[in-house]
Amino acid sequence: MRVIFLGAPGAGKGTQAVRLAEMLKIAHLSTGDMLRAAVAAQTPVGLKAKAVMDRGDLVSDEIVLGIIADRIEEADAKNGFILDGFPRTVAQAEGLDTLLQQRGMKLDGVVEFDVDEAKLVGRIVKRAEETAARGEPVRKDDNPDVFKTRLAAYHAQTAPLSAYYADKGVLKSVDGMQAIDEVTASVRKILGC
Ligand code: AMP
């Protein structure tokens, strides 16, 4: 199973990807997580990405495509994967098509999480509070100001991917405002897994 989770920041893609990847024994590939790890490790990619991420803009297509090209070759991704937060631009989607084609791989579906955008800031703030309460480091970009930029980037650069995948006949939608368990059930139903 190879799927993409598409949706605005705070739509619940990460939460659902963790659950489904565990259930299906496939890899959860979050470019956001990989970039945050690169920032923490101060790798050359991390050093380039940090300021861009902190202000809520998108890291270059070249960087994320490079990360994904390497990552899908790893052993845990051979069984399949969920792409969470990638692709985020049409250029990334086209790059992914090429990567998959070169490897003889096919996408099984693209799941779009439909959400009420007015409620997303509240979700992000809650996520930051819960993270802090667990004593874990809070994401610098999980605050209302940066969130505005992230949402704007989503509208300008990522939202066109719905049409891109709808044209290919692989786009499926779920109501991302349901309770977490219900979203999981909806995702499993539309993917048939
Ligand atoms: P996320 O954890 O998916 O919300 O991503 C956090 C941040 O990492 C984003 O706001 C971007 O700055 C960067 N990022 C993650 N994935 C991508 C991507 N596919 N393309 C460009 N930037 C990305």
mmCIF file with all atom_site columns, C-alpha atoms and ligand atoms in Angstrom:
data_model
loop_
_atom_site.group_PDB
_atom_site.id
_atom_site.type_symbol
_atom_site.label_atom_id
_atom_site.label_alt_id
_atom_site.label_comp_id
_atom_site.label_asym_id
_atom_site.label_entity_id
_atom_site.label_seq_id
_atom_site.pdbx_PDB_ins_code
_atom_site.Cartn_x
_atom_site.Cartn_y
_atom_site.Cartn_z
_atom_site.occupancy
_atom_site.B_iso_or_equiv
_atom_site.pdbx_formal_charge
_atom_site.auth_seq_id
_atom_site.auth_comp_id
_atom_site.auth_asym_id
_atom_site.auth_atom_id
_atom_site.pdbx_PDB_model_num
ATOM   1   C CA  . MET A 1 1   ? 0.000   0.000  0.000   1.00 0.00 ? 1   MET A CA  1
ATOM   2   C CA  . ARG A 1 2   ? 1.408   3.365  -1.063  1.00 0.00 ? 2   ARG A CA  1
ATOM   3   C CA  . VAL A 1 3   ? -0.682  6.384  -0.198  1.00 0.00 ? 3   VAL A CA  1
ATOM   4   C CA  . ILE A 1 4   ? -0.450  10.134 0.165   1.00 0.00 ? 4   ILE A CA  1
ATOM   5   C CA  . PHE A 1 5   ? -2.215  12.050 2.938   1.00 0.00 ? 5   PHE A CA  1
ATOM   6   C CA  . LEU A 1 6   ? -3.156  15.513 1.748   1.00 0.00 ? 6   LEU A CA  1
ATOM   7   C CA  . GLY A 1 7   ? -4.629  18.365 3.781   1.00 0.00 ? 7   GLY A CA  1
ATOM   8   C CA  . ALA A 1 8   ? -4.060  21.668 5.512   1.00 0.00 ? 8   ALA A CA  1
ATOM   9   C CA  . PRO A 1 9   ? -1.631  21.960 8.436   1.00 0.00 ? 9   PRO A CA  1
ATOM   10  C CA  . GLY A 1 10  ? -3.386  20.692 11.561  1.00 0.00 ? 10  GLY A CA  1
ATOM   11  C CA  . ALA A 1 11  ? -5.846  18.567 9.572   1.00 0.00 ? 11  ALA A CA  1
ATOM   12  C CA  . GLY A 1 12  ? -4.763  15.407 11.407  1.00 0.00 ? 12  GLY A CA  1
ATOM   13  C CA  . LYS A 1 13  ? -2.640  13.772 8.696   1.00 0.00 ? 13  LYS A CA  1
ATOM   14  C CA  . GLY A 1 14  ? 0.189   12.949 11.093  1.00 0.00 ? 14  GLY A CA  1
ATOM   15  C CA  . THR A 1 15  ? -2.053  11.436 13.762  1.00 0.00 ? 15  THR A CA  1
ATOM   16  C CA  . GLN A 1 16  ? -3.800  9.227  11.217  1.00 0.00 ? 16  GLN A CA  1
ATOM   17  C CA  . ALA A 1 17  ? -0.575  8.311  9.409   1.00 0.00 ? 17  ALA A CA  1
ATOM   18  C CA  . VAL A 1 18  ? 0.994   7.029  12.638  1.00 0.00 ? 18  VAL A CA  1
ATOM   19  C CA  . ARG A 1 19  ? -2.058  4.868  13.344  1.00 0.00 ? 19  ARG A CA  1
ATOM   20  C CA  . LEU A 1 20  ? -2.464  3.459  9.852   1.00 0.00 ? 20  LEU A CA  1
ATOM   21  C CA  . ALA A 1 21  ? 1.238   2.803  9.321   1.00 0.00 ? 21  ALA A CA  1
ATOM   22  C CA  . GLU A 1 22  ? 1.271   0.765  12.518  1.00 0.00 ? 22  GLU A CA  1
ATOM   23  C CA  . MET A 1 23  ? -1.850  -1.173 11.571  1.00 0.00 ? 23  MET A CA  1
ATOM   24  C CA  . LEU A 1 24  ? -0.632  -1.952 8.054   1.00 0.00 ? 24  LEU A CA  1
ATOM   25  C CA  . LYS A 1 25  ? 3.041   -2.438 8.972   1.00 0.00 ? 25  LYS A CA  1
ATOM   26  C CA  . ILE A 1 26  ? 4.147   0.142  6.460   1.00 0.00 ? 26  ILE A CA  1
ATOM   27  C CA  . ALA A 1 27  ? 6.413   3.175  6.791   1.00 0.00 ? 27  ALA A CA  1
ATOM   28  C CA  . HIS A 1 28  ? 5.197   6.596  7.874   1.00 0.00 ? 28  HIS A CA  1
ATOM   29  C CA  . LEU A 1 29  ? 7.169   9.117  5.858   1.00 0.00 ? 29  LEU A CA  1
ATOM   30  C CA  . SER A 1 30  ? 6.710   12.651 7.143   1.00 0.00 ? 30  SER A CA  1
ATOM   31  C CA  . THR A 1 31  ? 8.950   15.200 5.435   1.00 0.00 ? 31  THR A CA  1
ATOM   32  C CA  . GLY A 1 32  ? 8.218   17.581 8.334   1.00 0.00 ? 32  GLY A CA  1
ATOM   33  C CA  . ASP A 1 33  ? 9.593   15.026 10.839  1.00 0.00 ? 33  ASP A CA  1
ATOM   34  C CA  . MET A 1 34  ? 12.615  14.330 8.630   1.00 0.00 ? 34  MET A CA  1
ATOM   35  C CA  . LEU A 1 35  ? 13.345  18.033 8.231   1.00 0.00 ? 35  LEU A CA  1
ATOM   36  C CA  . ARG A 1 36  ? 12.970  18.648 11.985  1.00 0.00 ? 36  ARG A CA  1
ATOM   37  C CA  . ALA A 1 37  ? 15.438  15.797 12.595  1.00 0.00 ? 37  ALA A CA  1
ATOM   38  C CA  . ALA A 1 38  ? 17.843  17.393 10.106  1.00 0.00 ? 38  ALA A CA  1
ATOM   39  C CA  . VAL A 1 39  ? 17.499  20.751 11.865  1.00 0.00 ? 39  VAL A CA  1
ATOM   40  C CA  . ALA A 1 40  ? 18.146  19.141 15.262  1.00 0.00 ? 40  ALA A CA  1
ATOM   41  C CA  . ALA A 1 41  ? 21.207  17.303 13.914  1.00 0.00 ? 41  ALA A CA  1
ATOM   42  C CA  . GLN A 1 42  ? 22.413  20.497 12.199  1.00 0.00 ? 42  GLN A CA  1
ATOM   43  C CA  . THR A 1 43  ? 23.038  18.691 8.928   1.00 0.00 ? 43  THR A CA  1
ATOM   44  C CA  . PRO A 1 44  ? 23.625  20.824 5.781   1.00 0.00 ? 44  PRO A CA  1
ATOM   45  C CA  . VAL A 1 45  ? 19.946  20.299 4.842   1.00 0.00 ? 45  VAL A CA  1
ATOM   46  C CA  . GLY A 1 46  ? 18.847  21.224 8.359   1.00 0.00 ? 46  GLY A CA  1
ATOM   47  C CA  . LEU A 1 47  ? 20.914  24.390 8.376   1.00 0.00 ? 47  LEU A CA  1
ATOM   48  C CA  . LYS A 1 48  ? 19.321  25.464 5.083   1.00 0.00 ? 48  LYS A CA  1
ATOM   49  C CA  . ALA A 1 49  ? 15.785  24.532 6.129   1.00 0.00 ? 49  ALA A CA  1
ATOM   50  C CA  . LYS A 1 50  ? 15.608  25.959 9.652   1.00 0.00 ? 50  LYS A CA  1
ATOM   51  C CA  . ALA A 1 51  ? 14.771  29.613 8.956   1.00 0.00 ? 51  ALA A CA  1
ATOM   52  C CA  . VAL A 1 52  ? 12.279  28.683 6.223   1.00 0.00 ? 52  VAL A CA  1
ATOM   53  C CA  . MET A 1 53  ? 10.465  26.263 8.532   1.00 0.00 ? 53  MET A CA  1
ATOM   54  C CA  . ASP A 1 54  ? 10.472  28.673 11.472  1.00 0.00 ? 54  ASP A CA  1
ATOM   55  C CA  . ARG A 1 55  ? 8.636   31.271 9.421   1.00 0.00 ? 55  ARG A CA  1
ATOM   56  C CA  . GLY A 1 56  ? 6.171   28.751 7.983   1.00 0.00 ? 56  GLY A CA  1
ATOM   57  C CA  . ASP A 1 57  ? 7.239   28.768 4.345   1.00 0.00 ? 57  ASP A CA  1
ATOM   58  C CA  . LEU A 1 58  ? 8.039   25.729 2.235   1.00 0.00 ? 58  LEU A CA  1
ATOM   59  C CA  . VAL A 1 59  ? 11.513  24.265 1.945   1.00 0.00 ? 59  VAL A CA  1
ATOM   60  C CA  . SER A 1 60  ? 12.760  23.919 -1.660  1.00 0.00 ? 60  SER A CA  1
ATOM   61  C CA  . ASP A 1 61  ? 11.368  21.171 -3.871  1.00 0.00 ? 61  ASP A CA  1
ATOM   62  C CA  . GLU A 1 62  ? 14.910  20.004 -4.569  1.00 0.00 ? 62  GLU A CA  1
ATOM   63  C CA  . ILE A 1 63  ? 15.636  19.386 -0.874  1.00 0.00 ? 63  ILE A CA  1
ATOM   64  C CA  . VAL A 1 64  ? 12.457  17.466 -0.103  1.00 0.00 ? 64  VAL A CA  1
ATOM   65  C CA  . LEU A 1 65  ? 12.582  15.428 -3.309  1.00 0.00 ? 65  LEU A CA  1
ATOM   66  C CA  . GLY A 1 66  ? 16.155  14.444 -2.425  1.00 0.00 ? 66  GLY A CA  1
ATOM   67  C CA  . ILE A 1 67  ? 15.071  13.368 1.059   1.00 0.00 ? 67  ILE A CA  1
ATOM   68  C CA  . ILE A 1 68  ? 12.145  11.308 -0.245  1.00 0.00 ? 68  ILE A CA  1
ATOM   69  C CA  . ALA A 1 69  ? 14.170  9.690  -3.049  1.00 0.00 ? 69  ALA A CA  1
ATOM   70  C CA  . ASP A 1 70  ? 16.585  8.319  -0.436  1.00 0.00 ? 70  ASP A CA  1
ATOM   71  C CA  . ARG A 1 71  ? 13.931  7.435  2.111   1.00 0.00 ? 71  ARG A CA  1
ATOM   72  C CA  . ILE A 1 72  ? 11.698  5.292  -0.119  1.00 0.00 ? 72  ILE A CA  1
ATOM   73  C CA  . GLU A 1 73  ? 14.706  3.068  -0.834  1.00 0.00 ? 73  GLU A CA  1
ATOM   74  C CA  . GLU A 1 74  ? 15.029  2.056  2.810   1.00 0.00 ? 74  GLU A CA  1
ATOM   75  C CA  . ALA A 1 75  ? 14.034  -1.423 3.954   1.00 0.00 ? 75  ALA A CA  1
ATOM   76  C CA  . ASP A 1 76  ? 11.010  -0.393 6.021   1.00 0.00 ? 76  ASP A CA  1
ATOM   77  C CA  . ALA A 1 77  ? 9.448   1.322  3.008   1.00 0.00 ? 77  ALA A CA  1
ATOM   78  C CA  . LYS A 1 78  ? 9.600   -1.754 0.763   1.00 0.00 ? 78  LYS A CA  1
ATOM   79  C CA  . ASN A 1 79  ? 6.249   -2.997 2.087   1.00 0.00 ? 79  ASN A CA  1
ATOM   80  C CA  . GLY A 1 80  ? 4.628   0.334  1.379   1.00 0.00 ? 80  GLY A CA  1
ATOM   81  C CA  . PHE A 1 81  ? 4.379   3.811  2.857   1.00 0.00 ? 81  PHE A CA  1
ATOM   82  C CA  . ILE A 1 82  ? 2.196   6.714  3.819   1.00 0.00 ? 82  ILE A CA  1
ATOM   83  C CA  . LEU A 1 83  ? 3.483   10.068 2.624   1.00 0.00 ? 83  LEU A CA  1
ATOM   84  C CA  . ASP A 1 84  ? 2.493   12.696 5.188   1.00 0.00 ? 84  ASP A CA  1
ATOM   85  C CA  . GLY A 1 85  ? 3.104   16.321 4.228   1.00 0.00 ? 85  GLY A CA  1
ATOM   86  C CA  . PHE A 1 86  ? 4.649   15.394 0.880   1.00 0.00 ? 86  PHE A CA  1
ATOM   87  C CA  . PRO A 1 87  ? 4.121   16.311 -1.922  1.00 0.00 ? 87  PRO A CA  1
ATOM   88  C CA  . ARG A 1 88  ? 3.274   19.939 -1.164  1.00 0.00 ? 88  ARG A CA  1
ATOM   89  C CA  . THR A 1 89  ? 3.740   21.504 -4.605  1.00 0.00 ? 89  THR A CA  1
ATOM   90  C CA  . VAL A 1 90  ? 2.885   20.412 -8.139  1.00 0.00 ? 90  VAL A CA  1
ATOM   91  C CA  . ALA A 1 91  ? 6.633   20.185 -8.880  1.00 0.00 ? 91  ALA A CA  1
ATOM   92  C CA  . GLN A 1 92  ? 7.014   17.751 -5.947  1.00 0.00 ? 92  GLN A CA  1
ATOM   93  C CA  . ALA A 1 93  ? 4.051   15.709 -7.191  1.00 0.00 ? 93  ALA A CA  1
ATOM   94  C CA  . GLU A 1 94  ? 5.602   15.497 -10.662 1.00 0.00 ? 94  GLU A CA  1
ATOM   95  C CA  . GLY A 1 95  ? 8.959   14.600 -9.121  1.00 0.00 ? 95  GLY A CA  1
ATOM   96  C CA  . LEU A 1 96  ? 7.276   11.870 -7.088  1.00 0.00 ? 96  LEU A CA  1
ATOM   97  C CA  . ASP A 1 97  ? 5.588   10.488 -10.220 1.00 0.00 ? 97  ASP A CA  1
ATOM   98  C CA  . THR A 1 98  ? 9.018   10.182 -11.823 1.00 0.00 ? 98  THR A CA  1
ATOM   99  C CA  . LEU A 1 99  ? 10.579  8.590  -8.729  1.00 0.00 ? 99  LEU A CA  1
ATOM   100 C CA  . LEU A 1 100 ? 7.806   6.003  -8.534  1.00 0.00 ? 100 LEU A CA  1
ATOM   101 C CA  . GLN A 1 101 ? 7.894   5.295  -12.259 1.00 0.00 ? 101 GLN A CA  1
ATOM   102 C CA  . GLN A 1 102 ? 11.653  4.734  -12.163 1.00 0.00 ? 102 GLN A CA  1
ATOM   103 C CA  . ARG A 1 103 ? 11.159  2.176  -9.400  1.00 0.00 ? 103 ARG A CA  1
ATOM   104 C CA  . GLY A 1 104 ? 8.155   0.472  -10.975 1.00 0.00 ? 104 GLY A CA  1
ATOM   105 C CA  . MET A 1 105 ? 5.965   1.578  -8.054  1.00 0.00 ? 105 MET A CA  1
ATOM   106 C CA  . LYS A 1 106 ? 2.353   2.742  -8.172  1.00 0.00 ? 106 LYS A CA  1
ATOM   107 C CA  . LEU A 1 107 ? 0.281   4.896  -5.862  1.00 0.00 ? 107 LEU A CA  1
ATOM   108 C CA  . ASP A 1 108 ? -2.769  3.199  -4.375  1.00 0.00 ? 108 ASP A CA  1
ATOM   109 C CA  . GLY A 1 109 ? -4.515  6.411  -3.459  1.00 0.00 ? 109 GLY A CA  1
ATOM   110 C CA  . VAL A 1 110 ? -4.433  9.978  -2.227  1.00 0.00 ? 110 VAL A CA  1
ATOM   111 C CA  . VAL A 1 111 ? -6.523  10.742 0.839   1.00 0.00 ? 111 VAL A CA  1
ATOM   112 C CA  . GLU A 1 112 ? -7.561  14.326 1.332   1.00 0.00 ? 112 GLU A CA  1
ATOM   113 C CA  . PHE A 1 113 ? -8.591  15.426 4.841   1.00 0.00 ? 113 PHE A CA  1
ATOM   114 C CA  . ASP A 1 114 ? -11.440 17.931 4.599   1.00 0.00 ? 114 ASP A CA  1
ATOM   115 C CA  . VAL A 1 115 ? -11.441 20.330 7.537   1.00 0.00 ? 115 VAL A CA  1
ATOM   116 C CA  . ASP A 1 116 ? -13.059 23.479 8.812   1.00 0.00 ? 116 ASP A CA  1
ATOM   117 C CA  . GLU A 1 117 ? -10.150 25.896 8.533   1.00 0.00 ? 117 GLU A CA  1
ATOM   118 C CA  . ALA A 1 118 ? -11.556 28.238 11.189  1.00 0.00 ? 118 ALA A CA  1
ATOM   119 C CA  . LYS A 1 119 ? -10.955 25.456 13.727  1.00 0.00 ? 119 LYS A CA  1
ATOM   120 C CA  . LEU A 1 120 ? -7.383  24.636 12.730  1.00 0.00 ? 120 LEU A CA  1
ATOM   121 C CA  . VAL A 1 121 ? -5.598  27.348 14.717  1.00 0.00 ? 121 VAL A CA  1
ATOM   122 C CA  . GLY A 1 122 ? -7.299  26.009 17.850  1.00 0.00 ? 122 GLY A CA  1
ATOM   123 C CA  . ARG A 1 123 ? -6.019  22.502 17.046  1.00 0.00 ? 123 ARG A CA  1
ATOM   124 C CA  . ILE A 1 124 ? -2.475  23.757 16.557  1.00 0.00 ? 124 ILE A CA  1
ATOM   125 C CA  . VAL A 1 125 ? -2.509  25.685 19.836  1.00 0.00 ? 125 VAL A CA  1
ATOM   126 C CA  . LYS A 1 126 ? -3.875  22.610 21.625  1.00 0.00 ? 126 LYS A CA  1
ATOM   127 C CA  . ARG A 1 127 ? -1.135  20.435 20.088  1.00 0.00 ? 127 ARG A CA  1
ATOM   128 C CA  . ALA A 1 128 ? 1.501   22.868 21.355  1.00 0.00 ? 128 ALA A CA  1
ATOM   129 C CA  . GLU A 1 129 ? -0.023  22.892 24.857  1.00 0.00 ? 129 GLU A CA  1
ATOM   130 C CA  . GLU A 1 130 ? -0.243  19.097 25.026  1.00 0.00 ? 130 GLU A CA  1
ATOM   131 C CA  . THR A 1 131 ? 3.334   18.729 23.823  1.00 0.00 ? 131 THR A CA  1
ATOM   132 C CA  . ALA A 1 132 ? 4.553   21.184 26.458  1.00 0.00 ? 132 ALA A CA  1
ATOM   133 C CA  . ALA A 1 133 ? 2.531   19.377 29.155  1.00 0.00 ? 133 ALA A CA  1
ATOM   134 C CA  . ARG A 1 134 ? 4.367   16.134 28.261  1.00 0.00 ? 134 ARG A CA  1
ATOM   135 C CA  . GLY A 1 135 ? 7.629   17.994 28.760  1.00 0.00 ? 135 GLY A CA  1
ATOM   136 C CA  . GLU A 1 136 ? 8.541   17.612 25.077  1.00 0.00 ? 136 GLU A CA  1
ATOM   137 C CA  . PRO A 1 137 ? 9.945   20.441 22.941  1.00 0.00 ? 137 PRO A CA  1
ATOM   138 C CA  . VAL A 1 138 ? 7.197   22.468 21.253  1.00 0.00 ? 138 VAL A CA  1
ATOM   139 C CA  . ARG A 1 139 ? 7.409   23.050 17.495  1.00 0.00 ? 139 ARG A CA  1
ATOM   140 C CA  . LYS A 1 140 ? 8.440   26.624 16.807  1.00 0.00 ? 140 LYS A CA  1
ATOM   141 C CA  . ASP A 1 141 ? 5.916   26.848 13.976  1.00 0.00 ? 141 ASP A CA  1
ATOM   142 C CA  . ASP A 1 142 ? 2.928   25.717 16.089  1.00 0.00 ? 142 ASP A CA  1
ATOM   143 C CA  . ASN A 1 143 ? 1.751   29.193 17.006  1.00 0.00 ? 143 ASN A CA  1
ATOM   144 C CA  . PRO A 1 144 ? -1.038  31.370 15.581  1.00 0.00 ? 144 PRO A CA  1
ATOM   145 C CA  . ASP A 1 145 ? 1.268   33.807 13.761  1.00 0.00 ? 145 ASP A CA  1
ATOM   146 C CA  . VAL A 1 146 ? 3.351   31.254 11.904  1.00 0.00 ? 146 VAL A CA  1
ATOM   147 C CA  . PHE A 1 147 ? 0.229   29.196 11.314  1.00 0.00 ? 147 PHE A CA  1
ATOM   148 C CA  . LYS A 1 148 ? -1.161  31.982 9.106   1.00 0.00 ? 148 LYS A CA  1
ATOM   149 C CA  . THR A 1 149 ? 1.880   31.693 6.843   1.00 0.00 ? 149 THR A CA  1
ATOM   150 C CA  . ARG A 1 150 ? 1.624   27.891 6.799   1.00 0.00 ? 150 ARG A CA  1
ATOM   151 C CA  . LEU A 1 151 ? -2.032  28.074 5.811   1.00 0.00 ? 151 LEU A CA  1
ATOM   152 C CA  . ALA A 1 152 ? -1.251  30.646 3.104   1.00 0.00 ? 152 ALA A CA  1
ATOM   153 C CA  . ALA A 1 153 ? 1.498   28.367 1.735   1.00 0.00 ? 153 ALA A CA  1
ATOM   154 C CA  . TYR A 1 154 ? -0.993  25.513 1.749   1.00 0.00 ? 154 TYR A CA  1
ATOM   155 C CA  . HIS A 1 155 ? -3.536  27.501 -0.264  1.00 0.00 ? 155 HIS A CA  1
ATOM   156 C CA  . ALA A 1 156 ? -1.048  28.889 -2.745  1.00 0.00 ? 156 ALA A CA  1
ATOM   157 C CA  . GLN A 1 157 ? 1.126   25.837 -3.318  1.00 0.00 ? 157 GLN A CA  1
ATOM   158 C CA  . THR A 1 158 ? -0.478  22.644 -1.991  1.00 0.00 ? 158 THR A CA  1
ATOM   159 C CA  . ALA A 1 159 ? -4.221  23.022 -2.616  1.00 0.00 ? 159 ALA A CA  1
ATOM   160 C CA  . PRO A 1 160 ? -3.710  22.673 -6.416  1.00 0.00 ? 160 PRO A CA  1
ATOM   161 C CA  . LEU A 1 161 ? -2.677  19.061 -5.764  1.00 0.00 ? 161 LEU A CA  1
ATOM   162 C CA  . SER A 1 162 ? -6.315  18.103 -5.189  1.00 0.00 ? 162 SER A CA  1
ATOM   163 C CA  . ALA A 1 163 ? -7.054  18.804 -8.851  1.00 0.00 ? 163 ALA A CA  1
ATOM   164 C CA  . TYR A 1 164 ? -3.763  17.180 -9.889  1.00 0.00 ? 164 TYR A CA  1
ATOM   165 C CA  . TYR A 1 165 ? -4.713  13.880 -8.250  1.00 0.00 ? 165 TYR A CA  1
ATOM   166 C CA  . ALA A 1 166 ? -8.428  14.164 -9.045  1.00 0.00 ? 166 ALA A CA  1
ATOM   167 C CA  . ASP A 1 167 ? -7.460  14.330 -12.732 1.00 0.00 ? 167 ASP A CA  1
ATOM   168 C CA  . LYS A 1 168 ? -5.530  11.091 -12.287 1.00 0.00 ? 168 LYS A CA  1
ATOM   169 C CA  . GLY A 1 169 ? -8.614  9.516  -10.679 1.00 0.00 ? 169 GLY A CA  1
ATOM   170 C CA  . VAL A 1 170 ? -6.862  8.656  -7.387  1.00 0.00 ? 170 VAL A CA  1
ATOM   171 C CA  . LEU A 1 171 ? -8.212  11.363 -5.052  1.00 0.00 ? 171 LEU A CA  1
ATOM   172 C CA  . LYS A 1 172 ? -10.439 10.284 -2.153  1.00 0.00 ? 172 LYS A CA  1
ATOM   173 C CA  . SER A 1 173 ? -11.752 12.525 0.628   1.00 0.00 ? 173 SER A CA  1
ATOM   174 C CA  . VAL A 1 174 ? -12.535 12.016 4.293   1.00 0.00 ? 174 VAL A CA  1
ATOM   175 C CA  . ASP A 1 175 ? -14.198 14.304 6.802   1.00 0.00 ? 175 ASP A CA  1
ATOM   176 C CA  . GLY A 1 176 ? -11.249 15.304 8.976   1.00 0.00 ? 176 GLY A CA  1
ATOM   177 C CA  . MET A 1 177 ? -13.459 16.981 11.576  1.00 0.00 ? 177 MET A CA  1
ATOM   178 C CA  . GLN A 1 178 ? -14.781 13.681 12.940  1.00 0.00 ? 178 GLN A CA  1
ATOM   179 C CA  . ALA A 1 179 ? -13.386 12.170 16.136  1.00 0.00 ? 179 ALA A CA  1
ATOM   180 C CA  . ILE A 1 180 ? -9.947  10.561 15.690  1.00 0.00 ? 180 ILE A CA  1
ATOM   181 C CA  . ASP A 1 181 ? -11.279 6.968  15.681  1.00 0.00 ? 181 ASP A CA  1
ATOM   182 C CA  . GLU A 1 182 ? -13.960 7.856  13.178  1.00 0.00 ? 182 GLU A CA  1
ATOM   183 C CA  . VAL A 1 183 ? -11.423 9.464  10.839  1.00 0.00 ? 183 VAL A CA  1
ATOM   184 C CA  . THR A 1 184 ? -9.314  6.297  11.053  1.00 0.00 ? 184 THR A CA  1
ATOM   185 C CA  . ALA A 1 185 ? -12.363 4.176  10.214  1.00 0.00 ? 185 ALA A CA  1
ATOM   186 C CA  . SER A 1 186 ? -13.220 6.434  7.255   1.00 0.00 ? 186 SER A CA  1
ATOM   187 C CA  . VAL A 1 187 ? -9.678  6.275  5.910   1.00 0.00 ? 187 VAL A CA  1
ATOM   188 C CA  . ARG A 1 188 ? -9.621  2.482  6.158   1.00 0.00 ? 188 ARG A CA  1
ATOM   189 C CA  . LYS A 1 189 ? -12.984 2.248  4.454   1.00 0.00 ? 189 LYS A CA  1
ATOM   190 C CA  . ILE A 1 190 ? -12.047 4.369  1.436   1.00 0.00 ? 190 ILE A CA  1
ATOM   191 C CA  . LEU A 1 191 ? -8.683  2.627  1.086   1.00 0.00 ? 191 LEU A CA  1
ATOM   192 C CA  . GLY A 1 192 ? -10.249 -0.805 1.625   1.00 0.00 ? 192 GLY A CA  1
ATOM   193 C CA  . CYS A 1 193 ? -7.725  -1.833 4.281   1.00 0.00 ? 193 CYS A CA  1
HETATM 194 P P1  . AMP B 2 .   ? 4.785   19.594 8.709   1.00 0.00 ? 1   AMP B P1  1
HETATM 195 O O1  . AMP B 2 .   ? 5.361   18.857 9.872   1.00 0.00 ? 1   AMP B O1  1
HETATM 196 O O2  . AMP B 2 .   ? 4.357   18.688 7.595   1.00 0.00 ? 1   AMP B O2  1
HETATM 197 O O3  . AMP B 2 .   ? 3.720   20.585 9.099   1.00 0.00 ? 1   AMP B O3  1
HETATM 198 O O4  . AMP B 2 .   ? 5.992   20.462 8.103   1.00 0.00 ? 1   AMP B O4  1
HETATM 199 C C1  . AMP B 2 .   ? 6.643   21.455 8.863   1.00 0.00 ? 1   AMP B C1  1
HETATM 200 C C2  . AMP B 2 .   ? 7.417   22.384 7.939   1.00 0.00 ? 1   AMP B C2  1
HETATM 201 O O5  . AMP B 2 .   ? 8.422   21.640 7.252   1.00 0.00 ? 1   AMP B O5  1
HETATM 202 C C3  . AMP B 2 .   ? 6.598   23.055 6.844   1.00 0.00 ? 1   AMP B C3  1
HETATM 203 O O6  . AMP B 2 .   ? 5.947   24.222 7.287   1.00 0.00 ? 1   AMP B O6  1
HETATM 204 C C4  . AMP B 2 .   ? 7.675   23.331 5.811   1.00 0.00 ? 1   AMP B C4  1
HETATM 205 O O7  . AMP B 2 .   ? 8.475   24.444 6.179   1.00 0.00 ? 1   AMP B O7  1
HETATM 206 C C5  . AMP B 2 .   ? 8.544   22.095 5.907   1.00 0.00 ? 1   AMP B C5  1
HETATM 207 N N1  . AMP B 2 .   ? 8.078   21.010 5.009   1.00 0.00 ? 1   AMP B N1  1
HETATM 208 C C6  . AMP B 2 .   ? 7.600   19.790 5.366   1.00 0.00 ? 1   AMP B C6  1
HETATM 209 N N2  . AMP B 2 .   ? 7.296   19.053 4.304   1.00 0.00 ? 1   AMP B N2  1
HETATM 210 C C7  . AMP B 2 .   ? 7.579   19.829 3.221   1.00 0.00 ? 1   AMP B C7  1
HETATM 211 C C8  . AMP B 2 .   ? 7.451   19.650 1.820   1.00 0.00 ? 1   AMP B C8  1
HETATM 212 N N3  . AMP B 2 .   ? 6.966   18.512 1.299   1.00 0.00 ? 1   AMP B N3  1
HETATM 213 N N4  . AMP B 2 .   ? 7.839   20.671 1.015   1.00 0.00 ? 1   AMP B N4  1
HETATM 214 C C9  . AMP B 2 .   ? 8.331   21.815 1.511   1.00 0.00 ? 1   AMP B C9  1
HETATM 215 N N5  . AMP B 2 .   ? 8.453   22.062 2.812   1.00 0.00 ? 1   AMP B N5  1
HETATM 216 C C10 . AMP B 2 .   ? 8.086   21.080 3.674   1.00 0.00 ? 1   AMP B C10 1
#
